[in-house]
Coordinates of C-alpha atoms and ligand atoms in Angstrom, one line a residue:
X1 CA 0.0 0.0 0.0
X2 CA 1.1 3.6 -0.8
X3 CA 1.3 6.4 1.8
X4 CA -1.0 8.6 0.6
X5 CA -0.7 12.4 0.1
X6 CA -2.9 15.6 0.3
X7 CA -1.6 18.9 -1.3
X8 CA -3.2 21.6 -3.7
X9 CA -4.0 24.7 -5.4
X10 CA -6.5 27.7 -5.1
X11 CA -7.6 28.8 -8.5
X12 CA -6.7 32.2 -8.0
X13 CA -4.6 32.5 -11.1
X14 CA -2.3 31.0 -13.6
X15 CA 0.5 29.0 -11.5
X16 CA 3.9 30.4 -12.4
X17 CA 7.7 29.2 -12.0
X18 CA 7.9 29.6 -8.5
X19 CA 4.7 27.4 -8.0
X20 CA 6.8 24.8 -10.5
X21 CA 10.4 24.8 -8.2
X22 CA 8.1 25.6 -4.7
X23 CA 5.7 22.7 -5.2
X24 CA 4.9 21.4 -8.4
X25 CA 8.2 19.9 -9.4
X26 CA 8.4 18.0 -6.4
X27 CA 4.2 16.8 -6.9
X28 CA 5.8 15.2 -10.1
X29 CA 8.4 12.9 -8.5
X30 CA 5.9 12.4 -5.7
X31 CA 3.0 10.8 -7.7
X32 CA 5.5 7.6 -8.3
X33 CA 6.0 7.1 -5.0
X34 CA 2.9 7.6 -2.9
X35 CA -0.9 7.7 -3.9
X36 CA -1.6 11.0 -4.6
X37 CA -4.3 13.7 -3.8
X38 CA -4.9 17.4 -5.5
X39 CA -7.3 19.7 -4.3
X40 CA -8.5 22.7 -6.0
X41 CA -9.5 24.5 -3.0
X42 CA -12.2 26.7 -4.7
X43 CA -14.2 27.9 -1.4
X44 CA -11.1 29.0 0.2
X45 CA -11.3 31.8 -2.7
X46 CA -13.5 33.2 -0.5
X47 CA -11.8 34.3 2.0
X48 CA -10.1 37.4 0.3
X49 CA -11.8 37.5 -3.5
X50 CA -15.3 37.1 -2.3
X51 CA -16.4 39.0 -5.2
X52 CA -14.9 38.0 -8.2
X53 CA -16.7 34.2 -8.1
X54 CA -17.6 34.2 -11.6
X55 CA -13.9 33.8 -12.5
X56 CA -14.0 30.8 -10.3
X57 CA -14.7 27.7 -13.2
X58 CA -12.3 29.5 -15.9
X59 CA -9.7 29.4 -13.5
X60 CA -10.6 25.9 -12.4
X61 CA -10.0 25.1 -16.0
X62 CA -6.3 27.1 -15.7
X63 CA -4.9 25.1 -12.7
X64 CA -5.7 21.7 -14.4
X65 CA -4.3 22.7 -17.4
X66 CA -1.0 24.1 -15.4
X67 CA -1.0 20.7 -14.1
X68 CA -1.2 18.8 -16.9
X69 CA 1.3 20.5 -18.8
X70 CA 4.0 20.2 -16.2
X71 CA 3.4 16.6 -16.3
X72 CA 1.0 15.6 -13.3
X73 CA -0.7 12.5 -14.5
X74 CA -4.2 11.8 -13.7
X75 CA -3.5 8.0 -14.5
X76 CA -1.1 8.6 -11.2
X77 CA -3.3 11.3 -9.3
X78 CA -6.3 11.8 -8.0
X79 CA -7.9 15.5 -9.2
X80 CA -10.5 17.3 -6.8
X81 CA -12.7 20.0 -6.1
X82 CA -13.4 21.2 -2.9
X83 CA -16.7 22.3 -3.5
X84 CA -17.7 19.1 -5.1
X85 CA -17.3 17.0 -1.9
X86 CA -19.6 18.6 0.5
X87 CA -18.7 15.9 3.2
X88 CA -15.6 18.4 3.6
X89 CA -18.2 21.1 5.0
X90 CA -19.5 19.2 7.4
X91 CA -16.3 18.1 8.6
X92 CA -15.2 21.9 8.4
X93 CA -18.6 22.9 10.7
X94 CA -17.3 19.3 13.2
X95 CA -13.6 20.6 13.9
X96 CA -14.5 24.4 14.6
X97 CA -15.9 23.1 17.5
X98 CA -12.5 21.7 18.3
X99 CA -10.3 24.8 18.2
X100 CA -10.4 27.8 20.2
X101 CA -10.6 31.4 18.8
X102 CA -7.5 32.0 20.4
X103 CA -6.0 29.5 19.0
X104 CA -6.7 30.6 15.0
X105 CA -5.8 34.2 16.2
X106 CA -2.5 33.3 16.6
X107 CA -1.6 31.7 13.9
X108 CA 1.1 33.4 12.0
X109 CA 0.5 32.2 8.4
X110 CA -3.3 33.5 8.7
X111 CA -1.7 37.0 10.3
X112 CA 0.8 37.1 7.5
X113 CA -2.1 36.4 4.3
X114 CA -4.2 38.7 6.0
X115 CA -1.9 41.5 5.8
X116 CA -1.3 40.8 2.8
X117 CA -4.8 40.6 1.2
X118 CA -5.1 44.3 1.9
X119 CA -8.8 43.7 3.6
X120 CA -10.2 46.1 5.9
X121 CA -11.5 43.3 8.2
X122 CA -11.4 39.8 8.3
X123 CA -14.2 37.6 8.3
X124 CA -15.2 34.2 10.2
X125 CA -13.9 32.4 7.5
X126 CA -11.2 33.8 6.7
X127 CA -9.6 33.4 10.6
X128 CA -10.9 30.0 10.6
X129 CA -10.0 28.8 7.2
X130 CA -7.2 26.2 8.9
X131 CA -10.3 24.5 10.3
X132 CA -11.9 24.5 7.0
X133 CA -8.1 23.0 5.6
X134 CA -7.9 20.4 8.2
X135 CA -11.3 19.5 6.6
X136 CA -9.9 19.3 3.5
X137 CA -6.9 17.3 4.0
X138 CA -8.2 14.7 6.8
X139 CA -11.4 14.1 4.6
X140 CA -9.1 11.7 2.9
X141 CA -7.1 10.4 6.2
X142 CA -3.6 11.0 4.8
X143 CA -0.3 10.1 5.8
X144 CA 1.5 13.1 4.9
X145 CA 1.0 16.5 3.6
X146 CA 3.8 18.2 1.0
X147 CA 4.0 22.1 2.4
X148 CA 6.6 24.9 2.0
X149 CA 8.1 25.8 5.8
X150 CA 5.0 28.6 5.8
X151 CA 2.6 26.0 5.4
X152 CA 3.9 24.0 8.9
X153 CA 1.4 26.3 11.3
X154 CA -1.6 25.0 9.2
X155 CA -0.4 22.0 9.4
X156 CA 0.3 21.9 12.6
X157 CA -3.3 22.9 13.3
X158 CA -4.6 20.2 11.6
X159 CA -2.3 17.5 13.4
X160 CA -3.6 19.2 16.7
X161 CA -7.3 18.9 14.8
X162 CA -6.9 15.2 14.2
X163 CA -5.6 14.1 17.7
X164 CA -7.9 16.2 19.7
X165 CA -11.2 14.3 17.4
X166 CA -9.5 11.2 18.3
X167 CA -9.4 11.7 21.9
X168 CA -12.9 13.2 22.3
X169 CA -14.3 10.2 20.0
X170 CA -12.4 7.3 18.3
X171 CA -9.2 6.9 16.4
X172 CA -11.1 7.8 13.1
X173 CA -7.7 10.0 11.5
X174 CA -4.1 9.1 11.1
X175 CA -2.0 12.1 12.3
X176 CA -0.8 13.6 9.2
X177 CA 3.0 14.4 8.7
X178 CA 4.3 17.7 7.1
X179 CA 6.7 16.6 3.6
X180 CA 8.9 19.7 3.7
X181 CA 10.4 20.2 0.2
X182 CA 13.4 21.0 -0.1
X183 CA 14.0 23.7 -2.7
X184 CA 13.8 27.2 -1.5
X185 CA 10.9 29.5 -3.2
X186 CA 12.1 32.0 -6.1
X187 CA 11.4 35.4 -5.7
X188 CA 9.7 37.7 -8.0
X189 CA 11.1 39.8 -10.7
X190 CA 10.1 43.0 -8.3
X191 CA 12.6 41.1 -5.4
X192 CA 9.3 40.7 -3.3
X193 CA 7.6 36.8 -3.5
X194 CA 6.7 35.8 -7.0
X195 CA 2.5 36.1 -6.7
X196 CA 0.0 35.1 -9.3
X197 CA -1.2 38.9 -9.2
X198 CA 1.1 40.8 -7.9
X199 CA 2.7 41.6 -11.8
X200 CA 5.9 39.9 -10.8
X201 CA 5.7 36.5 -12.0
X202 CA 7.0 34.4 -15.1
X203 CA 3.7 32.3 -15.3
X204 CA 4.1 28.6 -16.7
X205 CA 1.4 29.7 -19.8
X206 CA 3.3 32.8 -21.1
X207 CA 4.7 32.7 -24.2
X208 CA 8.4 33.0 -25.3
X209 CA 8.0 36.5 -26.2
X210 CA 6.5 37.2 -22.8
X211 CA 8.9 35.7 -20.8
X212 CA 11.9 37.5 -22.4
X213 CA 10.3 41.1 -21.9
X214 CA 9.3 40.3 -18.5
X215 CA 12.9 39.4 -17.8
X216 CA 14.4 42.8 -19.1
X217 CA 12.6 44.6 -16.2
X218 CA 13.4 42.2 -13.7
X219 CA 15.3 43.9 -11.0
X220 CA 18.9 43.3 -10.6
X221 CA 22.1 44.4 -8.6
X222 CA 20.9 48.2 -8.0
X223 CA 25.0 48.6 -7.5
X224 CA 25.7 47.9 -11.1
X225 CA 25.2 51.1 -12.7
X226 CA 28.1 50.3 -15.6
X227 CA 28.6 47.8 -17.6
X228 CA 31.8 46.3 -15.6
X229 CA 30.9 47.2 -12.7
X230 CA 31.4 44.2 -10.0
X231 CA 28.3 42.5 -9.6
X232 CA 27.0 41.2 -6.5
X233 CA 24.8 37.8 -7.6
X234 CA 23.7 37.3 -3.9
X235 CA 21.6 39.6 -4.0
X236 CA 19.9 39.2 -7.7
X237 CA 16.7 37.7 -8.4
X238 CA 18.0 37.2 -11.9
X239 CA 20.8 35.2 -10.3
X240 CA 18.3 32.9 -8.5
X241 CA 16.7 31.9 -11.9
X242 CA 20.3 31.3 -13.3
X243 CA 20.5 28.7 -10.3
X244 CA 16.5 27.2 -10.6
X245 CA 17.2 27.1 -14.2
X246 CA 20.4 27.4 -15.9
X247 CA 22.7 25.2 -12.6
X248 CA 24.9 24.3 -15.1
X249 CA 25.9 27.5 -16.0
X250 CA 25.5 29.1 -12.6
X251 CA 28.9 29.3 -10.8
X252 CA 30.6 30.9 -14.2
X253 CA 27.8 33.5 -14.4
X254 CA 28.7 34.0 -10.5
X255 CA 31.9 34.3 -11.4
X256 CA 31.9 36.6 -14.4
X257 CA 28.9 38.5 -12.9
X258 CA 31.4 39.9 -9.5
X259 CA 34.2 40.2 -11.8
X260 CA 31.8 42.8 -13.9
X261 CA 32.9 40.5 -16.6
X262 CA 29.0 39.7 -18.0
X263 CA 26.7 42.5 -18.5
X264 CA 22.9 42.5 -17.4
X265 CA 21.3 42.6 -20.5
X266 CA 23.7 39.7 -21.9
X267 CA 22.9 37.7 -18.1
X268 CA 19.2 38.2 -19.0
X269 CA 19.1 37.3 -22.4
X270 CA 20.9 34.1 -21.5
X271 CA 18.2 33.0 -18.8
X272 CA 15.2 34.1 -21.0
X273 CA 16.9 31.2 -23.4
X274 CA 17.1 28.8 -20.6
X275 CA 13.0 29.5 -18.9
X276 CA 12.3 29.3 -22.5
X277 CA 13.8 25.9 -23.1
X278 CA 12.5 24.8 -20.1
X279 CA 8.9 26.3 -20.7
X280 CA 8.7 25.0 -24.6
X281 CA 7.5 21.3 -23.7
X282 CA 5.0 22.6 -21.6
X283 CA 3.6 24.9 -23.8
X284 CA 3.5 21.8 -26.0
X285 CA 1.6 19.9 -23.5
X286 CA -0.7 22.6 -23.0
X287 CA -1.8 22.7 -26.5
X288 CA -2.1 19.5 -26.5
X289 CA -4.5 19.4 -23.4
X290 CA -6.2 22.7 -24.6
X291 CA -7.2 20.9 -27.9
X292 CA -8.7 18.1 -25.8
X293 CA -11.4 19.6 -23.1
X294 CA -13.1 15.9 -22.6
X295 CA -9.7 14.6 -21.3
X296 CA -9.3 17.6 -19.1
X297 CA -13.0 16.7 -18.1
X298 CA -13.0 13.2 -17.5
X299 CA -9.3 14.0 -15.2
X300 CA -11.4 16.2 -12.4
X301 CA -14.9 13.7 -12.9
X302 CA -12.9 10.6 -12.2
X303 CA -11.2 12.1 -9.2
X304 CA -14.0 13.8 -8.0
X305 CA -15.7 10.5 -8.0
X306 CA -13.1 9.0 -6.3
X307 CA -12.7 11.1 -3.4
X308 CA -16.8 11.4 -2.9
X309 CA -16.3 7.9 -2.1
X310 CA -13.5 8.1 0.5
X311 CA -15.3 10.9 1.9
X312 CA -18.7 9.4 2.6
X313 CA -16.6 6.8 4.2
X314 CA -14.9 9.2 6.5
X315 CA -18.5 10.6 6.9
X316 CA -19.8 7.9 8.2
X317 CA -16.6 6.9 10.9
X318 CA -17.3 10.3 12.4
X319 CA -20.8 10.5 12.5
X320 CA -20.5 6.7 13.9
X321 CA -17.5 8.1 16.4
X322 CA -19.6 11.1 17.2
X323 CA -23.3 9.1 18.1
X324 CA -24.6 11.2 14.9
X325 CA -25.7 8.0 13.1
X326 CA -28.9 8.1 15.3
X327 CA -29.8 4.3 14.1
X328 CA -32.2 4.1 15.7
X329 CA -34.1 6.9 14.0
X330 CA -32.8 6.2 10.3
X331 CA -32.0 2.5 10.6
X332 CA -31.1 2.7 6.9
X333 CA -29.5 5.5 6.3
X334 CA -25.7 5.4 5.8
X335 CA -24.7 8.3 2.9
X336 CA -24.8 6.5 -0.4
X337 CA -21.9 7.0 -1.8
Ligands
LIG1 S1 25.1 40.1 -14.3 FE1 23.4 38.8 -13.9 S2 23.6 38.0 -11.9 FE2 24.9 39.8 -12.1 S3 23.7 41.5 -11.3 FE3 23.4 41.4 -13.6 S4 21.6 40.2 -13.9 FE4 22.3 39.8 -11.7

């Protein structure tokens, strides 16, 4: 039997390069080896673009095709939508019981999106969307959950989740483990982190042409004003794609770059050519996908299907756990799957 694995996406945007070496590069190796689980966690939109809903299917549509081109195999993986698997909101409604107010309050991943989302107040679902991700990854009982080191306090939460159900009812989840990856995340071409709208990402869908004008005014050394002046790499974003994507390559352009032997323009032009290399046979794949919407359909319908199933099972050890199967009243009713 495989370990199995929960990890995912909010459609919230087209997933760029830094979602590739952050996350989805590792997803790729990881479906070999463990039986894998991808959420599109479409209600957790809600918590800061409560407004903009109607976007909600197209972009659906873009993180499926973002994962297909890269090379996440539904044959491998199993595809999900939150929304679709409403056993996840009743689950959601079971553990808020379970944490304190407190508790979410502190939380410093929560504190940190807030801040950023620019919102004048936060709502109940917002503060107490860990709950509502606890829900999302112990509806399929898991054995580990792949997370960037910002991640850990969610889960965290949900570990704490899991083992205080368990102690109050019946052993119903395994304690999930955190899968740190190991690759650090890639900033964005501003020097702030890479976001799907914060007009400083290389996004997997741009085209060639895109890419190399994005990467002309991508911030670099502010200290290089000429041409040979010595360059200090540490410090470059452009550097940090030279290493995600042209390694080979990297310790000469280190070298050249604080010897003010390599200009900018010519270090830039030479890691538009690499992303570009490394972006053609996704494009391809896109295409591919693109030209074939029933495949993309039948990828998220079969998985859907799939996890509906594990999830009325998990339903029903809860409710059972819980002394919500009330037998006696509905002697048979178990939720058909
Ligand atoms: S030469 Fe390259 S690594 Fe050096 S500062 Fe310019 S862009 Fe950055």
């Amino acid at each position: 039997m495989k370990k199995k694995i929960l990890t995912g996406d909010r459609p919230t945007g087209p997933l760029h390069i830094g979602h590739y070496v952050g996350s989805l590069e590792n997803r790729i190796k990881l479906q070999d080896e463990y039986d894998c689980y991808f959420i599109i966690a479409d209600f957790q939109v809600l918590t800061d673009h409560l407004r903009e809903t109607e976007r909600t299917e197209h972009l659906i549509k873009h993180v499926l095709l973002d994962w297909l081109s890269v090379g996440i195999n539904p044959e491998k993986s199993t595809f999900f939508i939150q929304s679709r698997i409403s056993e996840i909101a009743e689950l959601t409604m079971l553990f808020s019981m379970m944490v304190s107010l407190s508790r979410l309050q502190r939380n410093p991943t929560v504190k940190e999106e807030f801040r950023r989302s620019g919102l004048k107040s936060i709502s109940y679902g917002f503060i107490g969307y860990p709950v509502s991700q606890a829900a999302d990854i112990l509806i399929i009982r898991p054995d580990l959950v792949p997370v960037g080191e910002d991640q850990l306090p969610h889960v965290e939460q949900t570990r704490e989740i899991a083992r205080t159900f368990n102690e109050l009812f019946s052993n119903v989840f395994p304690i999930p483990e955190p899968l740190l990856g190991t690759v650090s995340r890639l900033p964005g071409l501003d020097g702030n982190k890479m976001g799907k709208s914060t007009n400083n990402a290389i996004f997997l869908s741009d085209t060639a042409e895109v890419v190399r004008n994005k990467i002309k005014g991508a911030i670099t050394d502010p200290a290089r004003i000429r041409v040979n002046d010595k360059g200090h790499p540490e410090i470059c974003n452009v550097f940090r794609y030279h290493v995600a994507f042209n390694n080979p390559e990297s310790a000469e352009i280190e070298t050249k770059c604080k010897k003010g032997r390599l200009g900018c323009i010519g270090c830039k032009k030479i890691v538009s050519d690499r992303i570009n290399e490394f972006l053609e046979p996704i494009r391809i794949k896109r295409a591919y996908y693109e030209a074939k919407p029933a495949t993309i359909k039948e990828a998220i319908q079969d998985g859907t299907k799939k996890v509906r199933l594990i999830s009325n099972e998990t339903i029903n050890l809860v409710r059972d756990a819980m002394h919500f199967d009330y037998k006696g009243l509905f002697e048979e009713e178990k939720i058909a799957a």
